[in-house]
PDB file of C-alpha atoms in Angstrom:
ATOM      1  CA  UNK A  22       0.000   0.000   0.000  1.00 53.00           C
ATOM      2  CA  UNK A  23       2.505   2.628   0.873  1.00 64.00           C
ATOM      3  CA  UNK A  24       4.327   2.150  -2.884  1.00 66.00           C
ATOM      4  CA  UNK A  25       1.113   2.917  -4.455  1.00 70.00           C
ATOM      5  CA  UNK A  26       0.756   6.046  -3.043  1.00 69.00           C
ATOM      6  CA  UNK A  27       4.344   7.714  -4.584  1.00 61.00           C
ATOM      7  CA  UNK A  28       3.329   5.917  -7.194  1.00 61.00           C
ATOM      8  CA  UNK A  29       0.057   7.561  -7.930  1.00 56.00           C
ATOM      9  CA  UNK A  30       1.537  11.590  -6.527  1.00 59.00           C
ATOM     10  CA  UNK A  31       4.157  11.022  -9.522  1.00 58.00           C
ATOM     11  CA  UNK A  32       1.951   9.886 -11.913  1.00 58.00           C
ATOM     12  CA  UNK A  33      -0.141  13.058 -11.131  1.00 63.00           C
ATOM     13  CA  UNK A  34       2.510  15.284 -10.644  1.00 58.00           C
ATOM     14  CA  UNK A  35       3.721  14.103 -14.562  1.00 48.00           C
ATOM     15  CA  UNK A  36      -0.047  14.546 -16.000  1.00 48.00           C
ATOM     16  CA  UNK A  37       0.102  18.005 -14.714  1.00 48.00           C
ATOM     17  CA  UNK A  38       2.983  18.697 -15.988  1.00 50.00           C
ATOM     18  CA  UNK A  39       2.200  17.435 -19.543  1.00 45.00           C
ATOM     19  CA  UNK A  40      -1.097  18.939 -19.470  1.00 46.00           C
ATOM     20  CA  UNK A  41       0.695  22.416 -19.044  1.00 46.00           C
ATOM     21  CA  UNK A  42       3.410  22.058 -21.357  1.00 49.00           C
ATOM     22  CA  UNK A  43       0.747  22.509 -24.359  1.00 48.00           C
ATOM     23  CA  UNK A  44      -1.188  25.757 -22.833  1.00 50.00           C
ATOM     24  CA  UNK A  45       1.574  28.427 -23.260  1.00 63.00           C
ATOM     25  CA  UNK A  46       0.288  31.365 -24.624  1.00 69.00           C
ATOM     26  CA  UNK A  47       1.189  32.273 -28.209  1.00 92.00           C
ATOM     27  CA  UNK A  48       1.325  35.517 -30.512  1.00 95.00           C
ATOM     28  CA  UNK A  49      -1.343  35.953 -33.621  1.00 95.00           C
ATOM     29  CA  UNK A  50       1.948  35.676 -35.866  1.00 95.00           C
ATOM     30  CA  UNK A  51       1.935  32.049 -34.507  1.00 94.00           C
ATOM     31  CA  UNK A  52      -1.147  30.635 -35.788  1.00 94.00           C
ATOM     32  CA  UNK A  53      -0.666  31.546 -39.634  1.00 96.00           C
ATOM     33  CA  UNK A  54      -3.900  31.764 -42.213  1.00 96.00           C
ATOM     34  CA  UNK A  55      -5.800  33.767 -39.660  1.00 96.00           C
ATOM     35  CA  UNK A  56      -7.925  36.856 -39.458  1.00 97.00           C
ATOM     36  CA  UNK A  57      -7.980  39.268 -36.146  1.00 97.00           C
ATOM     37  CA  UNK A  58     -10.370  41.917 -35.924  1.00 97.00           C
ATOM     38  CA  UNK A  59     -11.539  44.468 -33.058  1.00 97.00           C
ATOM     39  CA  UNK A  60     -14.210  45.780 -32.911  1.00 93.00           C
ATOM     40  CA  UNK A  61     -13.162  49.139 -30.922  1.00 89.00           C
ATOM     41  CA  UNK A  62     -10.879  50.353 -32.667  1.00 85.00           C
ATOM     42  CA  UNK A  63     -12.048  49.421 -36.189  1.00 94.00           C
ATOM     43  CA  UNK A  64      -8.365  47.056 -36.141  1.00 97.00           C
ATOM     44  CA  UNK A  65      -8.043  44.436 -38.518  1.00 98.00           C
ATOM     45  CA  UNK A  66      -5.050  42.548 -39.852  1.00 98.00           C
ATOM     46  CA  UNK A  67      -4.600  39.138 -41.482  1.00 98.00           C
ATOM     47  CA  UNK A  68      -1.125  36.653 -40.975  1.00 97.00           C
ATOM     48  CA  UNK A  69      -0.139  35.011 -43.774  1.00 97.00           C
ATOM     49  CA  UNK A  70       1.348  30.998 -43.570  1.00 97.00           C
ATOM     50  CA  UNK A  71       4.485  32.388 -43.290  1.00 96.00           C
ATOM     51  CA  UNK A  72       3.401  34.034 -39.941  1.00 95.00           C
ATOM     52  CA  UNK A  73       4.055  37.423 -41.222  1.00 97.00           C
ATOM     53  CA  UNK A  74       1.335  39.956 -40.618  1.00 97.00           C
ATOM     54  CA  UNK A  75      -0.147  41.699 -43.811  1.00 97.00           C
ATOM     55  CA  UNK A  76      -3.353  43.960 -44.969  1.00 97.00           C
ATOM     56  CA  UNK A  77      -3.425  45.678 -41.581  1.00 98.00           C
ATOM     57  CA  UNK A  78      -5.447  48.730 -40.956  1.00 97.00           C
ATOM     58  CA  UNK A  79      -7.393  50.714 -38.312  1.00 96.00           C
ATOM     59  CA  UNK A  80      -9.650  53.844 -38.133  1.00 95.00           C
ATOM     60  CA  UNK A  81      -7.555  57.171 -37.550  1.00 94.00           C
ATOM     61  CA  UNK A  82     -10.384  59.794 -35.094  1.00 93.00           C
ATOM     62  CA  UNK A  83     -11.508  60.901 -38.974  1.00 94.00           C
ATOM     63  CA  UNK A  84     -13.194  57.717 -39.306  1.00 93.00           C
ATOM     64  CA  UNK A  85     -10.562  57.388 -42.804  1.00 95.00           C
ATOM     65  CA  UNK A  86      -8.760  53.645 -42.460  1.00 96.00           C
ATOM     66  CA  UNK A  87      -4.941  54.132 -42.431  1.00 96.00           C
ATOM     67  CA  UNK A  88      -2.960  50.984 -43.705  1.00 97.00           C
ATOM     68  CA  UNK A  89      -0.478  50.029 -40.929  1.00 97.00           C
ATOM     69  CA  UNK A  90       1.884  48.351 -40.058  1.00 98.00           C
ATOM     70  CA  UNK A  91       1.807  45.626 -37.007  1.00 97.00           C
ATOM     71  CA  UNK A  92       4.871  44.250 -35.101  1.00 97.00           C
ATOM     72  CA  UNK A  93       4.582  41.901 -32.266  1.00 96.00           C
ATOM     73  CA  UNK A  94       7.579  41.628 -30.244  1.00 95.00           C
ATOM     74  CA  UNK A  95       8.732  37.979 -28.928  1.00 91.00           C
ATOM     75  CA  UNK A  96       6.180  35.958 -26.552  1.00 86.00           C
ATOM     76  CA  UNK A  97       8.213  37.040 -23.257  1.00 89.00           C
ATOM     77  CA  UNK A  98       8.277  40.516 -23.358  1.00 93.00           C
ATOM     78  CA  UNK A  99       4.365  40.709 -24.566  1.00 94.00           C
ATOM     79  CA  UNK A 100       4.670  43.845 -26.477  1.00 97.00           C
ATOM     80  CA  UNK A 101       2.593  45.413 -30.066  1.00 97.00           C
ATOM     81  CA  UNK A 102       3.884  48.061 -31.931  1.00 98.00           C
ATOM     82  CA  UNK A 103       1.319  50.104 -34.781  1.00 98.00           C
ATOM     83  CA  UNK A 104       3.333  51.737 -37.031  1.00 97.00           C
ATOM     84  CA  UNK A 105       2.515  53.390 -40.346  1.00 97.00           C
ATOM     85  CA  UNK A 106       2.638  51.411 -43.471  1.00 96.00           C
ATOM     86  CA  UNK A 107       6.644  52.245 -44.390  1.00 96.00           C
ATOM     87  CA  UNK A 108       7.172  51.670 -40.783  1.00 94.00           C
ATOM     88  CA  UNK A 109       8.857  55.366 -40.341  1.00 96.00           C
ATOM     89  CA  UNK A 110       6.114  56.673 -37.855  1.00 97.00           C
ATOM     90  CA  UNK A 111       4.923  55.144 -34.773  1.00 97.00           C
ATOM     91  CA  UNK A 112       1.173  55.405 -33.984  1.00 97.00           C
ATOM     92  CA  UNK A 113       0.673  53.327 -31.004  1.00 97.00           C
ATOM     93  CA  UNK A 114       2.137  50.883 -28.430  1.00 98.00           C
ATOM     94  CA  UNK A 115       1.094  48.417 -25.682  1.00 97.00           C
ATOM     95  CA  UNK A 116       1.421  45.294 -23.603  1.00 97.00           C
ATOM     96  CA  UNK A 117      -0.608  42.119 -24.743  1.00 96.00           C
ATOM     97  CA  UNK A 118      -2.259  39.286 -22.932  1.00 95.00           C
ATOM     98  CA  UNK A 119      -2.420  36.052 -25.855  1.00 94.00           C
ATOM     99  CA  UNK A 120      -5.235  33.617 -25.673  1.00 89.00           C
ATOM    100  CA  UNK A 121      -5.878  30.905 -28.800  1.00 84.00           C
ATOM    101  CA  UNK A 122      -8.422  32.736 -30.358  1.00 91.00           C
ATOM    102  CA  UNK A 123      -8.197  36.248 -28.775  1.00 95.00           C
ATOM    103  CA  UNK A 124      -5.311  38.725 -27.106  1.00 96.00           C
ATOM    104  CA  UNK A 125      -6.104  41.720 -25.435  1.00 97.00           C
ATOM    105  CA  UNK A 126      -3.708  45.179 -26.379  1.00 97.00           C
ATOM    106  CA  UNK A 127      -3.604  47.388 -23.417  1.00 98.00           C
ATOM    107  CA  UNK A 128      -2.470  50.683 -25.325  1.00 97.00           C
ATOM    108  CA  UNK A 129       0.373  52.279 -23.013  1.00 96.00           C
ATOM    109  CA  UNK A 130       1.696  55.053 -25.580  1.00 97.00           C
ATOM    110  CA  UNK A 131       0.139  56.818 -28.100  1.00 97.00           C
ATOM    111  CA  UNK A 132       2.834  58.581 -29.981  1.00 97.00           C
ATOM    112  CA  UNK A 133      -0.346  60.093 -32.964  1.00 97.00           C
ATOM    113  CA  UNK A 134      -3.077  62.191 -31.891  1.00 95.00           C
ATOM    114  CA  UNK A 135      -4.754  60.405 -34.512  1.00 95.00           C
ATOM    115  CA  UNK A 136      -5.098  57.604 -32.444  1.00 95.00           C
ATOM    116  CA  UNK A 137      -5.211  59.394 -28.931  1.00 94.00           C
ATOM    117  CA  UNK A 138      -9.363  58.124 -29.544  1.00 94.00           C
ATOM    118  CA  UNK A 139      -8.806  54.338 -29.059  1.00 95.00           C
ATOM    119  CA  UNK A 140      -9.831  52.966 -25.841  1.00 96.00           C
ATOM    120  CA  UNK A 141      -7.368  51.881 -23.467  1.00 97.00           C
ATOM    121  CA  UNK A 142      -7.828  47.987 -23.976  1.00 97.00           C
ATOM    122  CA  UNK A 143      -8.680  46.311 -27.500  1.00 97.00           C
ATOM    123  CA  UNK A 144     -10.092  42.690 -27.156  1.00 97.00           C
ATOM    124  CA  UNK A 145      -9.144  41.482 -30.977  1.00 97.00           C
ATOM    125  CA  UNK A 146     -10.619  37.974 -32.038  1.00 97.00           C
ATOM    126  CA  UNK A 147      -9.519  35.650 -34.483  1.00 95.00           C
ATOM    127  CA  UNK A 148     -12.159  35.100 -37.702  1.00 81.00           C
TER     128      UNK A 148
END
């Protein structure tokens, strides 16, 4: 009796651990042929198979759609850039939380004051 009981904490200790191994959190650039869009902002961009990010655009406080340019930094330090198109300008910045089909953008810097009117978080979803 008291070798099944080791027994059975490892065995439990290894299904948690496997079980975990496959939840990490990853980046929209990491699930390629997908859509995101959000709603709030008017934010939509698409990631090719090559997990590069393309046809990306958002609503300026004119209402016009401005072609941008999205970078996601790597998984650890959880960070999205929005830059313009040619990548010379920097609109907006912030910190991300990554689910499968959603991440969350909570805007920290707004370096345009054509994009001072987004709302602090932006909950995008994946199509």
């Amino acid at each position: 009796m008291k070798i099944k009981t080791p027994f059975l904490l490892l065995f439990i200790a290894l299904v948690l651990f496997v079980s975990a191994c496959g939840s990490e959190a990853k980046r929209p650039v990491d699930y390629p042929d997908t859509e995101w869009k959000c709603e709030d902002g008017n934010i939509a961009f698409s990631v090719n198979a090559d997990g590069k990010v393309e046809n990306a655009s958002l609503a300026n406080a004119k209402g016009e759609t401005v072609k941008v340019s999205v970078v996601f930094s790597d998984i650890a330090d959880k960070k999205v850039s929005f830059y313009s198109e040619d990548g010379k300008e920097s609109y907006f910045s912030g910190s991300c939380t990554y689910g499968e089909d959603t991440f969350t953008v909570t805007v920290s810097d707004v370096y345009n004051s054509d994009f001072s009117h987004l709302p602090p978080r932006l909950v995008f979803t994946s199509k």
